[in-house]
Structure formats: C-alpha cells, structure tokens
Coordinates of C-alpha atoms and ligand atoms in Angstrom, one line a residue:
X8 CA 0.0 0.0 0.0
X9 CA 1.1 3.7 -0.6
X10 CA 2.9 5.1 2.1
X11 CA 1.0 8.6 3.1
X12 CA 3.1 12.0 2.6
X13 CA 1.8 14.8 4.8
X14 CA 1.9 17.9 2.6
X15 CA 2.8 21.5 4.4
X16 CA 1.9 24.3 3.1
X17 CA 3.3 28.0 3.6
X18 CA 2.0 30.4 1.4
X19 CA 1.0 32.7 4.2
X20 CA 4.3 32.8 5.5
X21 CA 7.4 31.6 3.1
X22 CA 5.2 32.8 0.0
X23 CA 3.8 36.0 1.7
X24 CA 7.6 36.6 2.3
X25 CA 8.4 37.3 -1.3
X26 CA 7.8 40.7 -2.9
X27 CA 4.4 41.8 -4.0
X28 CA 2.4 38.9 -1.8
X29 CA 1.8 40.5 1.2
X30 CA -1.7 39.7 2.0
X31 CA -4.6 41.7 4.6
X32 CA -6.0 39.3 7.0
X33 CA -9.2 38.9 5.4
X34 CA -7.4 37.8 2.5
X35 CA -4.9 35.5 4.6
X36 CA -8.4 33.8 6.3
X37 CA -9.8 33.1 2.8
X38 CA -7.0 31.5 1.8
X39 CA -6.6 29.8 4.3
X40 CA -9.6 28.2 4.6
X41 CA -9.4 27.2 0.6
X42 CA -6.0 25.7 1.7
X43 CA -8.6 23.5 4.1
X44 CA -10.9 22.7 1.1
X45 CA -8.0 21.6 -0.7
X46 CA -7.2 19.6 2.3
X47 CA -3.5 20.3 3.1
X48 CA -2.4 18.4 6.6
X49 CA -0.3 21.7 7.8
X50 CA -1.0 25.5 7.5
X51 CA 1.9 27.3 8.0
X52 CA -0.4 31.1 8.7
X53 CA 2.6 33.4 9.6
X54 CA 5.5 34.3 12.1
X55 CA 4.0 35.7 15.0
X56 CA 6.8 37.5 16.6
X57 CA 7.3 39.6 13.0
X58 CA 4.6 41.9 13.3
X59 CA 1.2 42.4 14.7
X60 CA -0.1 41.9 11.2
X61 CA 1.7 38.4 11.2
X62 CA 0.2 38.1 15.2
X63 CA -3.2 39.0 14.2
X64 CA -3.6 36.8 10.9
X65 CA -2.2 33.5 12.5
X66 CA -4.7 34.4 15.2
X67 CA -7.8 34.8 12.5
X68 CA -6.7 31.5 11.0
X69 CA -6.2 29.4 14.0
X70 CA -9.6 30.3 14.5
X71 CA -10.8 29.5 11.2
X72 CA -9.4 26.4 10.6
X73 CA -10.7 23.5 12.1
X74 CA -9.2 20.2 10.2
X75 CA -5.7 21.0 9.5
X76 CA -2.5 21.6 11.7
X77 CA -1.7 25.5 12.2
X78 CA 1.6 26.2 12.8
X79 CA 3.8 29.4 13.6
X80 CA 7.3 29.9 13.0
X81 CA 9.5 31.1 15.4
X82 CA 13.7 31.3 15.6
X83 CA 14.8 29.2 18.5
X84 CA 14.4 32.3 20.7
X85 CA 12.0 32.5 24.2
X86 CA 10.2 35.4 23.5
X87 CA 9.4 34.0 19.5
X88 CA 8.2 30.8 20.6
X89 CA 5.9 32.6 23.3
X90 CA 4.4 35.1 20.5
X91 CA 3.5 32.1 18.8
X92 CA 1.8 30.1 21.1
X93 CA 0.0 32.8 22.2
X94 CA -1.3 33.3 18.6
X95 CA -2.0 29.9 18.4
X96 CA -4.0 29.3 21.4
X97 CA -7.4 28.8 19.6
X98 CA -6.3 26.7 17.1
X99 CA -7.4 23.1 16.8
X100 CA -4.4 21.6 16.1
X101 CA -1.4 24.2 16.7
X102 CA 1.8 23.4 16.3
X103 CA 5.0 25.3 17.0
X104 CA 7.8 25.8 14.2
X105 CA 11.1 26.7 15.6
X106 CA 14.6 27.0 13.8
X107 CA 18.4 27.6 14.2
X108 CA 20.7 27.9 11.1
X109 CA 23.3 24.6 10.9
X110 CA 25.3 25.4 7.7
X111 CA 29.0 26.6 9.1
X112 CA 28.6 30.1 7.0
X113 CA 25.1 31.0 8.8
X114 CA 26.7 29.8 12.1
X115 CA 29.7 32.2 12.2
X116 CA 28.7 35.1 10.0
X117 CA 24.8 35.5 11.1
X118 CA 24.5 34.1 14.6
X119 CA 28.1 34.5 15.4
X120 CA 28.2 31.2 17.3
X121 CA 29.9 28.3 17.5
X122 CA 28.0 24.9 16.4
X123 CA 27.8 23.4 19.8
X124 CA 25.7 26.8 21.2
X125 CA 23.6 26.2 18.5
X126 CA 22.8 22.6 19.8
X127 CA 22.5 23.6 22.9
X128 CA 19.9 26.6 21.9
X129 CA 18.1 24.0 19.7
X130 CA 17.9 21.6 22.5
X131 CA 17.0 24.3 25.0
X132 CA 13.8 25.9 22.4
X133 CA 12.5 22.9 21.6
X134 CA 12.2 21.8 25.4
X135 CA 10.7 25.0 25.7
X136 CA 8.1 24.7 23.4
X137 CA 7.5 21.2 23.9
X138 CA 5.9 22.6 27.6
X139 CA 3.7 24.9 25.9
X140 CA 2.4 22.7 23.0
X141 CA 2.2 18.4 22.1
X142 CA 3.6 19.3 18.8
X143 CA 6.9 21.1 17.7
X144 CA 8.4 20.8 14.8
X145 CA 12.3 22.2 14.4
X146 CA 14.0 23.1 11.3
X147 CA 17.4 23.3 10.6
X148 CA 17.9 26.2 8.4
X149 CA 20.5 25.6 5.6
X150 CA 20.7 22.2 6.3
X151 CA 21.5 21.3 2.8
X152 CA 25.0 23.1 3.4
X153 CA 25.8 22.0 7.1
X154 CA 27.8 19.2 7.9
X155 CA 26.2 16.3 7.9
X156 CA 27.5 14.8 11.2
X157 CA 26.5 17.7 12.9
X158 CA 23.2 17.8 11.3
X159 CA 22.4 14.0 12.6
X160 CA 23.6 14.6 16.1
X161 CA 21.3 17.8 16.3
X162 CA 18.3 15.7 15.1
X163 CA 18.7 13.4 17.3
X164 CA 18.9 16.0 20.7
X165 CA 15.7 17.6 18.9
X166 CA 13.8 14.5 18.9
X167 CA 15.1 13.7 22.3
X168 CA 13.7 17.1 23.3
X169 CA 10.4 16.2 22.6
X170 CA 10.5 17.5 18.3
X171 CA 7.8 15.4 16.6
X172 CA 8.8 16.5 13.2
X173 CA 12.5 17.6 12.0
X174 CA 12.9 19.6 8.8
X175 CA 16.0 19.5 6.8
X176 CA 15.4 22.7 4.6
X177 CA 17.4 23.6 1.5
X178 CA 16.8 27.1 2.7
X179 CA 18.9 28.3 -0.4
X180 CA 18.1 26.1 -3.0
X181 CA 21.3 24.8 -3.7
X182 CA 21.2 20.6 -3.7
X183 CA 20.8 18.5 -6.5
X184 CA 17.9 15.6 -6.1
X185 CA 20.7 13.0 -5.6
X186 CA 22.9 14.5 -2.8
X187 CA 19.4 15.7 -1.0
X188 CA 18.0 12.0 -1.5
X189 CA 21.4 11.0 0.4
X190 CA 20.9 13.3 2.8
X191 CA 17.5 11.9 3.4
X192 CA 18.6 8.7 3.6
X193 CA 21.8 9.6 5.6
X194 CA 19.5 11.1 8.5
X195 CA 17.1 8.0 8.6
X196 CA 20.5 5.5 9.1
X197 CA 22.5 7.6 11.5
X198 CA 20.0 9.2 13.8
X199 CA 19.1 6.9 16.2
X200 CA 16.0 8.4 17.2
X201 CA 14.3 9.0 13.9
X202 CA 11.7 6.3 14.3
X203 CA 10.1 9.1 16.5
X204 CA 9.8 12.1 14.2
X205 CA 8.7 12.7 10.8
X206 CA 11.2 13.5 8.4
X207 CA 10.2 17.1 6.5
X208 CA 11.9 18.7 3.5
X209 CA 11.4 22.4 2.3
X210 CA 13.0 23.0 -0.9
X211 CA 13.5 26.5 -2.4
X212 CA 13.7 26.7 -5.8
X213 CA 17.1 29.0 -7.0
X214 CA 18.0 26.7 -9.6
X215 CA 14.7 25.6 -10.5
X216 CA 15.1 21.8 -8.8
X217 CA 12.4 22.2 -5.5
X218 CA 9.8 20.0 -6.7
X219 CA 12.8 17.9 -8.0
X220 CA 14.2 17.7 -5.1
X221 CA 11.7 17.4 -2.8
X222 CA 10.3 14.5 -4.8
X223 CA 14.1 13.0 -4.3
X224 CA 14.0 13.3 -0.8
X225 CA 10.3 11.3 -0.7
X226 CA 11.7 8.4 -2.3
X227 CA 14.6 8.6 0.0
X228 CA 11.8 8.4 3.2
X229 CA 11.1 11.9 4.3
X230 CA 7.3 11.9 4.9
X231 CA 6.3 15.9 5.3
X232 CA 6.4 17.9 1.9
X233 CA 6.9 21.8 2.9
X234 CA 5.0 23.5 -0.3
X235 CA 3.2 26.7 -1.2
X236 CA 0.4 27.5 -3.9
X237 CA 1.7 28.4 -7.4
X238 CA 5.4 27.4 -5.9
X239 CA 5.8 31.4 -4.2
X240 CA 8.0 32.4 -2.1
X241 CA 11.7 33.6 -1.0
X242 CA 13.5 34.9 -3.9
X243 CA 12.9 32.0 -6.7
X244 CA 9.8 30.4 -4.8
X245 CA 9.2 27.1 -2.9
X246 CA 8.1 23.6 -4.2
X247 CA 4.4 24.0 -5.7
X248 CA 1.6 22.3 -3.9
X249 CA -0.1 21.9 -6.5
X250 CA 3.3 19.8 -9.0
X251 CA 3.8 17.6 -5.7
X252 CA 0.1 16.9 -5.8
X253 CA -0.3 15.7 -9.2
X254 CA 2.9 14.1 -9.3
X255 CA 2.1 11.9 -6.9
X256 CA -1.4 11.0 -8.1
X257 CA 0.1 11.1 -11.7
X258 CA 2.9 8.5 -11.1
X259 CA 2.1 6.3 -7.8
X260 CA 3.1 3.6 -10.1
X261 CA 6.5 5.1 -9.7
X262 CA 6.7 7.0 -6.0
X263 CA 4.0 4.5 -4.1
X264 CA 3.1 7.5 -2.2
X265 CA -0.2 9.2 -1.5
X266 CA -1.3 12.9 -0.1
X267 CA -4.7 14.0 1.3
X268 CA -5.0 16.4 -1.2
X269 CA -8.2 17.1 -3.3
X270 CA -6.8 17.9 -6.3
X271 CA -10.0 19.5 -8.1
X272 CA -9.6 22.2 -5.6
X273 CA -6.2 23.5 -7.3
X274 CA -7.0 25.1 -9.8
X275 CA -9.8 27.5 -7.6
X276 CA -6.8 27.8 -5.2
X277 CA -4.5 29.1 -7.8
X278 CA -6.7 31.3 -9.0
X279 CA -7.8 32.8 -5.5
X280 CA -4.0 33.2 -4.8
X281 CA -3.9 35.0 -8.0
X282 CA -6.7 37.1 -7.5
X283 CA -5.6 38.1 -3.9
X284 CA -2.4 39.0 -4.9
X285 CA -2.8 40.7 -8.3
X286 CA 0.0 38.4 -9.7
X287 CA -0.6 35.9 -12.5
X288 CA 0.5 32.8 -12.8
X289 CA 3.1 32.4 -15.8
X290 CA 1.0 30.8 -19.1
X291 CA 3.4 27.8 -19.2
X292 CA 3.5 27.1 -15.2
X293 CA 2.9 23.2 -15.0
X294 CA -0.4 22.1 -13.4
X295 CA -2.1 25.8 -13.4
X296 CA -0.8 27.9 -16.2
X297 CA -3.1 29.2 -19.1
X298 CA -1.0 27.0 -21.5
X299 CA -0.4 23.5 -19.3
X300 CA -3.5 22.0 -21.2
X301 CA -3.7 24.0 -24.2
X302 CA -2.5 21.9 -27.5
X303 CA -2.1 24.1 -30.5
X304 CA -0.1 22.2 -32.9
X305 CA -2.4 20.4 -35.6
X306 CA -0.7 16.7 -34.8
X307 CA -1.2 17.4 -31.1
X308 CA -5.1 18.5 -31.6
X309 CA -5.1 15.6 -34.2
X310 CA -4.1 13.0 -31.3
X311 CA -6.2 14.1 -28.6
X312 CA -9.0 14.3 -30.4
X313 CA -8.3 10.6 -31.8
X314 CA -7.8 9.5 -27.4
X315 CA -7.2 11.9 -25.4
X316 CA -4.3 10.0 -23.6
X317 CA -1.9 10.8 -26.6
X318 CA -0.5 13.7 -25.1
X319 CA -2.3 14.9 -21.9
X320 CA -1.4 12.4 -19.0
X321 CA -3.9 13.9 -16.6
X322 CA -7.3 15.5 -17.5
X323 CA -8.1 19.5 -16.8
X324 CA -10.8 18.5 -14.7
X325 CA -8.8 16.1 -12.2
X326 CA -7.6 19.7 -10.9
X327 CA -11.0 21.1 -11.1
X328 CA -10.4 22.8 -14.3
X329 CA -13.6 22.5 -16.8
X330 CA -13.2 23.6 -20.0
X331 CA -16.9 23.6 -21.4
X332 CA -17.0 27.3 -21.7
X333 CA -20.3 28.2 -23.2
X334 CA -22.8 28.5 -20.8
X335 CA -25.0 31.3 -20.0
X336 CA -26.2 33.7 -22.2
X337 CA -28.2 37.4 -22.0
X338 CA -31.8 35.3 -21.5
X339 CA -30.4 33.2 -18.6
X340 CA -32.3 33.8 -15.2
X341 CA -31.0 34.4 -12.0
X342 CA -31.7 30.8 -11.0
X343 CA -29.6 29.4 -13.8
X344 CA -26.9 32.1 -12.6
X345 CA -26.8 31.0 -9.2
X346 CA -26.7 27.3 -10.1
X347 CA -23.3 27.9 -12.2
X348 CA -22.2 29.7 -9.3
X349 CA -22.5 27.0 -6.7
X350 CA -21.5 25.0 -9.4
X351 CA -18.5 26.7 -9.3
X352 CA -18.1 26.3 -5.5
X353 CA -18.9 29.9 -4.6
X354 CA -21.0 30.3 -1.3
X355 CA -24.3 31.6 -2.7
X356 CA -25.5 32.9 0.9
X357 CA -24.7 36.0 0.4
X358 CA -28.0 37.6 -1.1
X359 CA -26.2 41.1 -1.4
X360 CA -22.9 39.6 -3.5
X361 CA -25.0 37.0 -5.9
X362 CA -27.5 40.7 -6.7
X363 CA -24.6 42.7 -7.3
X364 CA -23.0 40.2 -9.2
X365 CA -26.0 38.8 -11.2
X366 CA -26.2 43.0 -12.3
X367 CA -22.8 43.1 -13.5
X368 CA -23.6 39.2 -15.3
X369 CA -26.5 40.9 -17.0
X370 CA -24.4 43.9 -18.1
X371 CA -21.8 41.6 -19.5
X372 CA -24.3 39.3 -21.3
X373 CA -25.7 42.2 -22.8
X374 CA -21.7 42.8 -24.2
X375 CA -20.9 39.0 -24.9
X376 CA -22.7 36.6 -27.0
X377 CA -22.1 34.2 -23.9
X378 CA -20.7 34.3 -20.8
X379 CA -18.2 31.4 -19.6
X380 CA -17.4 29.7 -16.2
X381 CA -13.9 31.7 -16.4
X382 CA -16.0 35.1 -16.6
X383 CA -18.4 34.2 -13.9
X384 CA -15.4 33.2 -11.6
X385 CA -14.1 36.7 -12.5
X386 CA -16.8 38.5 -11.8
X387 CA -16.9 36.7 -8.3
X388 CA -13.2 36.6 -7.6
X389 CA -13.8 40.4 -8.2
X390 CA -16.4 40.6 -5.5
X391 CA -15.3 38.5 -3.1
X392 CA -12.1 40.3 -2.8
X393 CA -13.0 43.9 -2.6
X394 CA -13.4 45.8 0.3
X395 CA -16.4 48.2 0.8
X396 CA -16.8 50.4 -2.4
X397 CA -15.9 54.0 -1.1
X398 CA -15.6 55.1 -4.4
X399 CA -17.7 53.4 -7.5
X400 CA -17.5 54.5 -11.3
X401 CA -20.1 56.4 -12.5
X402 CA -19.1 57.1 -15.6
X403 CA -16.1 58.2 -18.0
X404 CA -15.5 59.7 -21.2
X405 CA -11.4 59.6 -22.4
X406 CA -10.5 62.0 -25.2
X407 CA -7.2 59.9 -26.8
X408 CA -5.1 59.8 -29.9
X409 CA -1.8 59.5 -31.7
X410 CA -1.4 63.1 -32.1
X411 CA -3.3 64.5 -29.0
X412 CA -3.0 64.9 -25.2
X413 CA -5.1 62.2 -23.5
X414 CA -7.6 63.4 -21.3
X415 CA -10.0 61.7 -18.8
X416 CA -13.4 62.9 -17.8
X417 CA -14.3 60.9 -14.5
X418 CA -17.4 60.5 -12.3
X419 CA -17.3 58.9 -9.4
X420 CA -20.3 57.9 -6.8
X421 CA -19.1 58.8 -3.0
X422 CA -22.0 57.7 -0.8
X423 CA -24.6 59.4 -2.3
X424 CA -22.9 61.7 -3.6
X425 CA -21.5 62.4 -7.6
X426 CA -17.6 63.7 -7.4
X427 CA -16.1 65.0 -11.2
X428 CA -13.0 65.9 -12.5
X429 CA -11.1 66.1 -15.7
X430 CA -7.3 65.1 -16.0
X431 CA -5.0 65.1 -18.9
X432 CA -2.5 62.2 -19.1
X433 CA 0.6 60.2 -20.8
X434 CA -2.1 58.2 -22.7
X435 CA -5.7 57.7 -21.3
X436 CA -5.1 54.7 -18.5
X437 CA -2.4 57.3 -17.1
X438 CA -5.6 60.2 -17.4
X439 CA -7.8 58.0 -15.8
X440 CA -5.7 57.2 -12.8
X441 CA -4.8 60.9 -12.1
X442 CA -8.5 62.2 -12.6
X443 CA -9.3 59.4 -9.8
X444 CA -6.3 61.1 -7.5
X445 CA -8.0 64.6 -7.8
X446 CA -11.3 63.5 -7.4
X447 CA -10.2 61.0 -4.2
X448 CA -7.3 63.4 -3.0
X449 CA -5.4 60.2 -2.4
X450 CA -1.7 60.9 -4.0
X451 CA -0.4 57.6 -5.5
X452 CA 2.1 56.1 -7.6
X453 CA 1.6 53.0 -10.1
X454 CA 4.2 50.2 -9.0
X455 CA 2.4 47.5 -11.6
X456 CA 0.1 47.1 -14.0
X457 CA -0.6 44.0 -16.0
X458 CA -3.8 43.1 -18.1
X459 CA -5.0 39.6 -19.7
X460 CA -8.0 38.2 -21.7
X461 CA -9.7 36.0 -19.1
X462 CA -10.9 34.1 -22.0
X463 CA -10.3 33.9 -25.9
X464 CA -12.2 36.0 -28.6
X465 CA -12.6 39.7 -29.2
X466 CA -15.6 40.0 -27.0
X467 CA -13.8 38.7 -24.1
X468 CA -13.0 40.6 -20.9
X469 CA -10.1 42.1 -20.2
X470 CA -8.6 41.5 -15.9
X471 CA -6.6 44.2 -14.9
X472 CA -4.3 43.8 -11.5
X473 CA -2.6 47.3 -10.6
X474 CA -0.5 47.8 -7.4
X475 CA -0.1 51.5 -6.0
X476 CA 1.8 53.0 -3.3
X477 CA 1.0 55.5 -1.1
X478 CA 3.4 56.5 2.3
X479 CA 5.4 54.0 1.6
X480 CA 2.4 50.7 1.5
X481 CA 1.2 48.7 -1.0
X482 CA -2.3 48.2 -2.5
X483 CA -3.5 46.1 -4.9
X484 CA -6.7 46.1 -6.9
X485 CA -8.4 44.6 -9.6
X486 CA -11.4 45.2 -12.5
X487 CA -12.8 43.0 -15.0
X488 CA -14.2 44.8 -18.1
X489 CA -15.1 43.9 -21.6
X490 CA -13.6 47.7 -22.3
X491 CA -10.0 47.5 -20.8
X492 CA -10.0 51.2 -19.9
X493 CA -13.3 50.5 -17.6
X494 CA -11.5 47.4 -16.2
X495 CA -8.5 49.9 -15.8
X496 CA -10.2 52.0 -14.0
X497 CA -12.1 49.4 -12.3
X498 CA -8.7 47.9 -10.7
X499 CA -7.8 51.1 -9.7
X500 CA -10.6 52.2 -8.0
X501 CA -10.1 48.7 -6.3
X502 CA -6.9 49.7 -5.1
X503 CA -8.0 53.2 -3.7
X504 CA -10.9 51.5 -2.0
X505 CA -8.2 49.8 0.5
X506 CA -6.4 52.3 0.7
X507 CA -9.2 54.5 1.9
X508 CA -10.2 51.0 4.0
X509 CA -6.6 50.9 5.8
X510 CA -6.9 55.2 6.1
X511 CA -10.8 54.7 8.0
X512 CA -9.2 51.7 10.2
X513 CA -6.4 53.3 11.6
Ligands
KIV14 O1 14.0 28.2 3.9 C1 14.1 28.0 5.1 O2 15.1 27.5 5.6 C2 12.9 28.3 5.9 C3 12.9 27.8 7.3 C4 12.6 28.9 8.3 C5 12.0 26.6 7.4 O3 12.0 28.9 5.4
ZN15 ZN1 12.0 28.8 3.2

C-alpha cells in the first residue's frame, strides 16, 4: 500500500515573504480556509513575533481552521516561541515551528556562534516549546549546506527534546535531487531516534530543482512535503503544492506514495491566490498555467482528439479545471446564474454579492454573446475580494489619440454623492488614474500594471491587476471589463478603496 506523505503548506508565511504577496487578513483567512478545502495536513499562517499583522492573521486563522494543523514559525528564541503560542491558542491543532541555522557560513557570520551553542539553543527551544504545545516541529535552516555529522547529532537532541517532526530545509536552494535524496537517507540510518519524528523537507527553488528535489527526498523516506500554492515564495519560490500533488497521483506507479489532497480544488486555489495578490500565474507554469492544457499544434489537436491520452497524462478536470465554456447567455435567469455559481463552488448565501454580481452578469451578457465559467469566476473573484466600495464609477468619457494629449473625464459615486473631475494624461489609462487622484485626494504612484484576456475571442474581458503605493504601503486592486479602460479604471478604484479601508481603520 502507498505510504501517506503529509503535505505543508506555507503560502501565508514563506510565499507572503516574497515581494508583491503581502496579504490583509481577510485575505490571509480566505486563503486559508481554501488551503482547508483543498485539504492540506499543515497550514503554516505566519510568524508571530514579525509583526502584529503576522500576530493577528495567525490568530484569525487558527480560528478559522478547524481540520488541518496550524503552525507558527518562530527562531529558536523565548520570547518568538511565546508570540506564537499565544497566537495559536485557539487553534485546533497548533503546532510550534522553531529553527536555528546549521550550515558553518550561517553559524559564524549571522549568529556568530559556534556549532555546539547552536545545539545547545536547539535543545534548550524545543524543550521550551514542547511545555507549551504536544507538537513542535524544528527546522534546521541551511541544512543542505551544514555538515552532515553535525546535522544527525542535532536531530537526534531535537527528537530527544520532545520535536515530533525535523525539517532538513534547502533554505537556499542549492542541492541536486541525488545528494538531498542521500541526505535523506543519511539522516534515517544515523539518527538513532528518527523512528520518533517525521522527516520534513522544504525546498527553495534558486536553480529551479524544488519540486525535484523534494520529490528525491520522498523516495529517500522523508514523509512531510513543505510547499506553497503556485510554488511562491523567497527569492525563486518554494516547491508548488499543486506539482507535488499531481505528481504523486500522476505516477504512484512510480513513488508508491499518497497525499490527502483534493486535487479539483487546485486550480480554484490558484486562481484565489492570483486574485488576492494581483500576480498571475506564468501561461506555461505546470499544473495551473493558461498554456499547461492547451495543445495548439495540428498533430497534437489531431491526437487528442483521436484518445485523449496521446498527449495529456492527466485530465483539466482532475484539478477542477472545466473547459466547457459556453454556458449562460443574456436570457439566462437568476436561478440558472446561481446554479453555475455553486457550481463553481462559490457560497451563494450572500444575497447582497449574488444581486450585485448577477447586475454586473446581466451587463456583461448584454456585451458578450455568452458568458463562460472563467467570466463568472471573474466577476466573483472580483467581488469577493474587494473591500467596501468607497468610491464606485459612475461614468467616463477619455478623449485619446496618436497626435493628441489624453484626457480623462471621470465621475465617481461617494456615498450618495456624484464627485467630477477632468485630468489630462501620458495616454488615457495614465488620465484616468490621475483624474481618480483629484477627485479622491489620495496621492499615489503606479508600481504595476498588467492586463489579460480571461478568455479567448474579441468579445472577451479584459482582468486588470494594478499595485499603487502611497506613504510608503502597497495596495493592490483589480477590475474585469469587456472595455479595458473600464477594467483599468475598475482595478484602480479597487486599489483606492483599500487604501481609503486601511486610512478609515487606523
Ligand atoms: O527556507 C528555510 O530554511 C525556511 C525555514 C525557516 C524553514 O523557510
Ligand atoms: Zn524557506
């Protein structure tokens, strides 16, 4: 019988780390619990000692969560581990993640200490943690580069501390799949102990080996996959949930392992991820790119059409993607629009959304010949993740041209009220964003701005994601439109909206 991995996943803490993922914690809680419908075993929901945002969000999720693991991170410090547990203490499961750099270079250039403080320290936090919560896992940052005599004589004090799980990170990603497999296998021989801790691997991904690698160190015996949605994170990303996932269901004849996870869930994961953070996914990223079941060549559409299994070895809808696109039009009824939506796995309990978004299906069916799944998961990926309107389009008029000064003519609803102003522009996305900065007397700057068709043909909508900084924090936004200027403005309004959230909250 398949052996069964336990899969752990820290998008809310190794993936928030990387640039342009930093997440609110109502978007942290929603992700979270889609991390939970997916069914991951661990939920890895922040650092507790790094901020009060971090505090707060591992808090919200702890609470949220009921049937997966929540863990903390913490260094191997007192006052680290305490901020977690106190974070943790509504959790269901909670578990307490503390670490100590092993590799000689992080040893005597970034702790300044020698390695048998670092043992001690180890030994010392995980005893301390151990009396706080029944399960402590302890990770030995750049294990992959410490020695490896050192690294099986610290396990072994861990687990004889009272660690139930030891994580032998490649913190830099700098091992091959054969030396980590080793390693693997090196730790199971010469720690005497090991029989009572899981073995757990977190691979980064610097020279594109993590899911390689952590697949190595599987085979090798290490039971606890460390993973994050869409492979984010630290500089070049973790191993992706969602490859380990499908590998493993894909060839079992080869790994003879097995993970709890549902894998028609990924794909509404790696949207939501998407969506929250305003950053797409690749086209030709494995599993969840645009591109990852799309054949185009004639002999490849010639094969699948004559069986399928010519050249797709798993099917879109094994990770819940469906590619029957037609299927509402202008004379559909709310009924049928609400059944795509559950359909879809959206909560339809919220009279106020499924109004609001029916409104905006019936404007875009009057635009579209028909209206998709991926349009209606757009509209509600749109709704879902906004914060109250404080600012709504009215309407616009843009004056633009190859040989003129664009110029944007905004209105904007404010409450009850109507706010105008005109603004001219470098081209009429630019006129539009500053005609929203006078009328909202929020002063901004544009960090990103990226558009896509969220499906094919010239009627299709356009998804704009913008990120804007003001005082020195980032905001991110989103607008779907079949007019890309109106989904321009759209996103940015979206952005402005938190902004003006964060500004009322303070
Ligand atoms: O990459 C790493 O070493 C980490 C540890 C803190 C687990 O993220
Ligand atoms: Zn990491």
């Amino acid at each position: 019988m398949a052996e069964r991995v336990i899969l752990f996943d820290t998008t809310l803490r190794d993936g928030e780390q990387a640039p342009g993922y930093s997440m609110n914690l109502d978007e942290k809680v929603r992700l979270a619990k889609q991390l939970e419908a997916l069914q991951v075993d661990v939920i890895e929901a922040g650092f507790a000692i790094a901020s009060d945002g971090d505090f707060k969000a591992i808090e919200a999720v702890a609470s949220a969560v009921k049937e997966c693991t929540v863990a903390s991170l913490s260094r191997a410090l007192q006052k680290d581990i305490d901020a977690s547990w106190s974070a943790l203490r509504t959790a269901a499961r909670p578990r307490i993640h503390t670490f100590i750099a092993t590799s000689p270079i992080h040893m005597q250039y970034k702790l300044k200490m020698d390695s048998a403080d670092v043992l001690d320290q180890a030994v010392r936090m995980v005893t301390y943690a151990r009396n706080l919560c029944g399960d402590v896992e302890f990770s030995a940052e750049d294990a992959s580069r410490s020695d490896w005599e050192f690294l099986y004589r610290i396990c072994e004090a861990v687990i004889d501390a009272g660690a139930s799980t030891v994580n032998i990170p490649d913190t830099v990603g700098y091992t091959t799949p054969d030396e980590y497999a080793a390693l693997i296998r090196g730790i199971r021989e010469h720690v005497p102990n090991i029989d009572k801790a899981v073995i757990s691997v977190h691979c980064h991904n610097d020279l594109g080996l993590a899911v390689a690698n952590t697949l190595a160190a599987a085979k090798a015996g290490a039971t606890q996959l460390e993973c994050t949605v869409n492979g984010i994170g630290e500089r070049a990303g973790n191993a992706a949930v969602e490859e380990l996932a499908m590998v493993l269901n894909t060839r079992k004849d080869y790994y003879q392992l097995e993970c709890g996870i549902k894998t028609s869930e990924i794909y509404r994961t790696s949207r939501l991820l998407s969506s929250i953070t305003g950053v797409a996914v690749q086209p030709n990223k494995a599993i969840v790119g645009a591109n990852a079941f799309a054949h185009e060549s004639g002999i490849h559409q010639h094969g699948i059409l004559a069986h399928t299994q010519t050249y797709e070895i798993m099917t879109p809808a094994s990770i819940g993607l469906h590619t029957n696109t037609m299927v509402l039009g202008k004379h559909s009824g709310r009924h049928a629009f609400v059944d795509h939506v559950k359909a879809l796995g959206y909560d339809t309990e919220d009279k106020s959304i499924i109004d609001e978004v029916f409104t905006q299906f019936k404007q875009l069916a009057d635009r579209k010949k028909s209206v998709s799944e991926k349009d209606i998961e757009a509209l509600m990926e749109n709704r879902t993740t906004a914060v109250p309107a404080t600012y709504a389009l009215e309407s616009f008029v843009i004056n633009s041209g190859n040989r003129m000064t664009a110029t944007a003519s905004l209105t904007l609803k404010f409450g009850k009220r109507l706010l105008s102003d005109v603004s001219t522009g470098d081209g009429p996305v630019d006129a539009a964003f500053r005609a929203i900065e006078r009328i909202t007397g929020f002063s901004y700057t544009l960090e990103d701005y990226t558009i896509h068709a969220v499906t094919g043909g010239k009627d299709a909508q356009g998804e704009v994601s913008v990120r804007i900084q003001a005082d020195g924090r980032t905001y991110k936004g989103r607008g779907v439109s079949t007019d890309v200027i109106e989904a321009s403005i759209k996103a940015c309004l979206s952005a402005v909206n938190r902004l003006a959230y964060e500004v009322n909250h303070e």
